[in-house]
Structures are given as C-alpha cells and as structure tokens.
CSV table of C-alpha atoms in Angstrom, one decimal:
chain,number,residue,atom,x,y,z
A,22,MET,CA,-23.7,1.8,7.4
A,23,SER,CA,-24.8,5.2,6.3
A,24,LYS,CA,-24.3,6.4,2.7
A,25,LYS,CA,-24.5,10.0,1.5
A,26,MET,CA,-24.4,11.1,-2.1
A,27,LYS,CA,-24.4,14.8,-2.9
A,28,HIS,CA,-25.8,15.7,-6.3
A,29,ASN,CA,-25.6,19.4,-6.1
A,30,SER,CA,-26.0,22.2,-3.6
A,31,GLN,CA,-29.8,22.0,-3.6
A,32,PHE,CA,-30.3,18.2,-3.3
A,33,VAL,CA,-28.6,15.7,-1.0
A,34,MET,CA,-29.6,12.1,-1.0
A,35,VAL,CA,-29.0,10.3,2.3
A,36,GLY,CA,-29.9,6.7,2.9
A,37,THR,CA,-28.8,3.5,4.7
A,38,SER,CA,-27.4,0.4,3.2
A,39,GLY,CA,-30.5,-1.6,4.2
A,40,GLU,CA,-32.4,-2.1,1.0
A,41,GLU,CA,-35.8,-2.3,2.8
A,42,ASP,CA,-35.3,0.9,4.7
A,43,SER,CA,-34.3,3.0,1.7
A,44,ARG,CA,-37.1,2.1,-0.8
A,45,PRO,CA,-39.6,4.8,0.3
A,46,PHE,CA,-36.8,7.3,0.5
A,47,VAL,CA,-35.6,6.5,-3.0
A,48,TRP,CA,-39.1,6.8,-4.4
A,49,LYS,CA,-39.5,10.2,-2.7
A,50,CYS,CA,-36.2,11.3,-4.2
A,51,LEU,CA,-37.3,10.1,-7.7
A,52,ASP,CA,-40.6,12.0,-7.3
A,53,GLU,CA,-38.6,15.2,-6.4
A,54,ILE,CA,-36.2,14.7,-9.3
A,55,GLY,CA,-39.2,14.1,-11.6
A,56,LYS,CA,-40.7,17.5,-10.6
A,57,ARG,CA,-37.4,19.2,-11.1
A,58,VAL,CA,-37.0,17.6,-14.6
A,59,GLU,CA,-40.5,19.0,-15.5
A,60,LYS,CA,-39.5,22.4,-14.2
A,61,LEU,CA,-36.3,22.3,-16.3
A,62,ARG,CA,-38.3,21.4,-19.4
A,63,GLU,CA,-40.8,24.3,-18.7
A,64,ASP,CA,-37.9,26.7,-18.1
A,65,ALA,CA,-36.2,25.6,-21.4
A,66,VAL,CA,-39.5,26.2,-23.3
A,67,LYS,CA,-39.7,29.7,-21.7
A,68,LEU,CA,-36.1,30.4,-22.7
A,69,GLU,CA,-36.8,29.2,-26.2
A,70,ALA,CA,-39.8,31.5,-26.5
A,71,GLU,CA,-37.8,34.4,-25.1
A,72,LYS,CA,-35.1,33.8,-27.8
A,73,LYS,CA,-37.8,34.0,-30.5
A,74,VAL,CA,-39.2,37.2,-29.0
A,75,LEU,CA,-35.8,38.8,-28.9
A,76,LEU,CA,-35.1,37.8,-32.5
A,77,SER,CA,-38.4,39.2,-33.6
A,78,MET,CA,-37.8,42.5,-31.8
A,79,LEU,CA,-34.4,42.7,-33.4
A,80,GLN,CA,-36.0,42.0,-36.8
A,81,ASP,CA,-38.4,44.8,-36.2
A,82,VAL,CA,-35.6,47.2,-35.4
A,83,GLN,CA,-33.8,46.1,-38.6
A,84,ASP,CA,-37.0,46.5,-40.7
A,85,LYS,CA,-37.8,50.0,-39.4
A,86,ASN,CA,-36.8,52.7,-41.8
A,87,ASN,CA,-35.2,55.4,-39.6
A,88,ARG,CA,-35.5,58.3,-42.0
A,89,ASN,CA,-35.2,60.9,-39.4
A,90,MET,CA,-31.8,59.8,-38.2
A,91,PRO,CA,-28.5,60.6,-39.7
A,92,GLU,CA,-27.1,57.8,-42.0
A,93,VAL,CA,-24.1,57.2,-39.6
A,94,GLU,CA,-26.5,56.5,-36.7
A,95,VAL,CA,-28.7,54.2,-38.8
A,96,GLU,CA,-25.6,52.2,-39.8
A,97,GLU,CA,-24.6,52.0,-36.1
A,98,ILE,CA,-28.0,50.8,-35.2
A,99,GLU,CA,-28.1,48.2,-37.9
A,100,ALA,CA,-24.6,47.0,-37.0
A,101,MET,CA,-25.6,46.7,-33.3
A,102,ALA,CA,-28.8,44.9,-34.2
A,103,GLU,CA,-26.9,42.4,-36.4
A,104,ARG,CA,-24.3,41.8,-33.6
A,105,LEU,CA,-27.2,41.1,-31.2
A,106,VAL,CA,-28.9,38.7,-33.7
A,107,CYS,CA,-25.7,36.8,-34.1
A,108,ARG,CA,-25.1,36.7,-30.4
A,109,CYS,CA,-28.7,35.5,-29.8
A,110,LEU,CA,-28.3,32.8,-32.4
A,111,THR,CA,-25.4,31.3,-30.5
A,112,VAL,CA,-27.9,30.3,-27.8
A,113,ASP,CA,-29.2,26.8,-28.6
A,114,ILE,CA,-32.0,25.6,-26.5
A,115,GLY,CA,-33.8,22.4,-27.3
A,116,ILE,CA,-36.5,20.2,-25.9
A,117,ILE,CA,-36.7,16.8,-27.5
A,118,THR,CA,-40.3,15.5,-27.6
A,119,PRO,CA,-40.3,11.7,-28.0
A,120,ARG,CA,-42.9,10.7,-30.6
A,121,THR,CA,-44.2,7.5,-32.1
A,122,GLU,CA,-44.2,7.2,-35.8
A,123,GLU,CA,-48.0,7.8,-35.8
A,124,GLN,CA,-47.5,11.0,-33.7
A,125,GLU,CA,-44.8,12.2,-36.0
A,126,THR,CA,-47.1,11.7,-39.1
A,127,ALA,CA,-50.0,13.5,-37.4
A,128,LEU,CA,-47.7,16.4,-36.3
A,129,ASN,CA,-46.5,16.8,-39.9
A,130,LYS,CA,-50.1,16.9,-41.2
A,131,VAL,CA,-51.0,19.5,-38.5
A,132,ASN,CA,-47.9,21.6,-39.2
A,133,LYS,CA,-48.8,21.6,-42.9
A,134,LEU,CA,-52.3,22.9,-42.2
A,135,MET,CA,-50.9,25.4,-39.7
A,136,HIS,CA,-48.5,26.7,-42.4
A,137,GLU,CA,-51.3,26.9,-44.9
A,138,ILE,CA,-53.5,28.9,-42.5
A,139,GLU,CA,-50.7,31.3,-41.6
A,140,GLN,CA,-50.2,32.0,-45.3
A,141,GLN,CA,-53.9,32.4,-45.9
A,142,PHE,CA,-54.2,35.3,-43.5
A,143,ASN,CA,-52.5,37.4,-46.2
A,144,LEU,CA,-55.4,36.6,-48.6
A,145,ASP,CA,-58.7,36.6,-46.7
A,146,ILE,CA,-58.5,37.5,-43.0
A,147,GLN,CA,-62.1,36.9,-42.1
A,148,LYS,CA,-62.4,33.5,-43.7
A,149,THR,CA,-59.1,32.4,-42.4
A,150,LEU,CA,-59.9,33.7,-38.9
A,151,HIS,CA,-63.1,31.7,-38.9
A,152,ARG,CA,-61.1,28.6,-39.9
A,153,ALA,CA,-58.4,29.3,-37.2
A,154,LYS,CA,-61.2,29.5,-34.6
A,155,ALA,CA,-62.6,26.2,-35.8
A,156,TYR,CA,-59.1,24.7,-35.4
A,157,LEU,CA,-58.6,26.2,-32.0
A,158,ASN,CA,-62.0,24.8,-30.9
A,159,ALA,CA,-60.8,21.4,-32.0
A,160,CYS,CA,-58.0,21.8,-29.5
A,161,LEU,CA,-60.1,22.9,-26.5
A,162,SER,CA,-61.9,20.7,-24.0
A,163,GLU,CA,-64.6,23.4,-23.9
A,164,PRO,CA,-64.9,25.0,-27.3
A,165,VAL,CA,-65.7,28.7,-27.7
A,166,GLY,CA,-68.5,28.9,-30.2
A,167,ALA,CA,-70.2,26.2,-32.1
A,168,HIS,CA,-67.9,25.5,-35.0
A,169,ILE,CA,-65.2,22.7,-34.6
A,170,ASP,CA,-63.1,21.4,-37.5
A,171,HIS,CA,-63.5,17.6,-36.8
A,172,ARG,CA,-60.9,16.6,-39.3
A,173,PHE,CA,-58.3,18.8,-37.6
A,174,GLN,CA,-59.5,17.5,-34.2
A,175,GLY,CA,-58.8,14.0,-35.4
A,176,MET,CA,-55.3,14.9,-36.4
A,177,ILE,CA,-54.5,16.9,-33.3
A,178,ILE,CA,-55.7,14.0,-31.0
A,179,GLU,CA,-53.1,11.8,-32.7
A,180,CYS,CA,-50.3,14.2,-31.7
A,181,ASN,CA,-48.2,14.0,-28.6
A,182,ILE,CA,-49.6,16.0,-25.7
A,183,ASP,CA,-46.7,18.5,-25.8
A,184,ASP,CA,-47.3,19.1,-29.5
A,185,GLN,CA,-51.0,19.6,-28.9
A,186,LYS,CA,-50.2,22.3,-26.4
A,187,LYS,CA,-47.8,24.0,-28.8
A,188,ILE,CA,-50.3,23.9,-31.6
A,189,ARG,CA,-53.1,25.3,-29.4
A,190,LYS,CA,-50.8,28.2,-28.3
A,191,ARG,CA,-50.0,28.9,-32.0
A,192,LEU,CA,-53.7,29.0,-32.8
A,193,GLU,CA,-54.5,31.2,-29.8
A,194,CYS,CA,-51.8,33.6,-30.9
A,195,LEU,CA,-53.1,33.7,-34.5
A,196,VAL,CA,-56.7,34.2,-33.4
A,197,GLU,CA,-55.7,37.0,-30.9
A,198,THR,CA,-53.5,38.7,-33.6
A,199,TYR,CA,-56.1,38.7,-36.3
A,200,SER,CA,-59.3,39.2,-34.3
A,201,PRO,CA,-60.6,42.7,-34.5
A,202,SER,CA,-59.8,44.6,-31.3
A,203,GLU,CA,-62.7,45.1,-29.0
A,204,ASP,CA,-63.3,48.3,-27.2
A,205,LEU,CA,-63.1,47.4,-23.5
A,206,ASN,CA,-64.7,50.7,-22.4
A,207,GLY,CA,-68.0,49.7,-23.8
C-alpha cells in the first residue's frame, strides 16, 4: 500500500507501508529537511540584519540636520521616517539559540566585555582598536598578528558556536570601522 504526504508545493514525501523499505527514504527526507531548516535560520539571520540596517539608515535620516530645506519639507521627512521606523519595528524576527547554563554565563561575560570595548572607542581609539584586534584574534583559527587575548579566548570558547560567530562578526565590524583607511592605490 502506497502512502503520500504532501507537506508543501516544494516537498512531497512518498513511501510504502513496508517499514524496511521506507527507512532509507525517511533518512533522506530528514536530511533534506535539516538542510532547509538551516537555510531558514540563515535567512532569518539575514532578515534580522537587514532590519537593523534599515533602522540605522532611518536613524541617520532623522539625525541629519536638513538646514537647506524648508521647514515644511523637513517635517514631512521626519514624519515619513518615523512612520517607516514604526512599520519596521512591527517586523519581529527571532532565532532562538539553545544554550547550556555555562554557555549563557560565558555569553553574558563576553557581551559585558563587548559593551565595554564599544564604549571605550569614544575615549581612546588606538588603544581600544589594539584590544579589539586581540579579541578578534582570540576568535580566529588563524590569528592575524601576534597578539591574542587569552582570557577572552577562554570565554569565547565556552560560548555556543552560533554566539561565537556573532561575536566574531561584531569584532570584525568594530575593527573595520575604527581601523585607519588604507590607500588601495599605493
């Protein structure tokens, strides 16, 4: 007896009632579903990042002092930006990262250090950039440069792999943002 279960327009599971015959097929289906779940998580992370970019762009528009524009136009721009911010905030995207208690503790410690370093860029860019690079090297399998913050490395290793990737990206962004731009033309 044949059985057919349609899950959606892109995936159809077909099997037979014989348990022995359907095992390899079920494993193949589970592998395919697993790949799609990972893609879904990746897409959600990208959408979450896009939301942050849009909110940042809207904040930039709101922060700009448009002195050369008539007051009425400035008010219209501000009203439109505020409407778009409110609309953007209605989109709620979330990825839940399962963590052990130890991973949660380690992540809290790392986030505290990350917050501190982000604040310190306002005080001493060069010293803080050096520290950020040491933190970043602690996250890399092949560090760039010699200095690694081993205390930070110990904390980051205790974090969940997804959290490690996010912290590394935050550090890469900080280092890129605050590093002096190099002339690519020589």
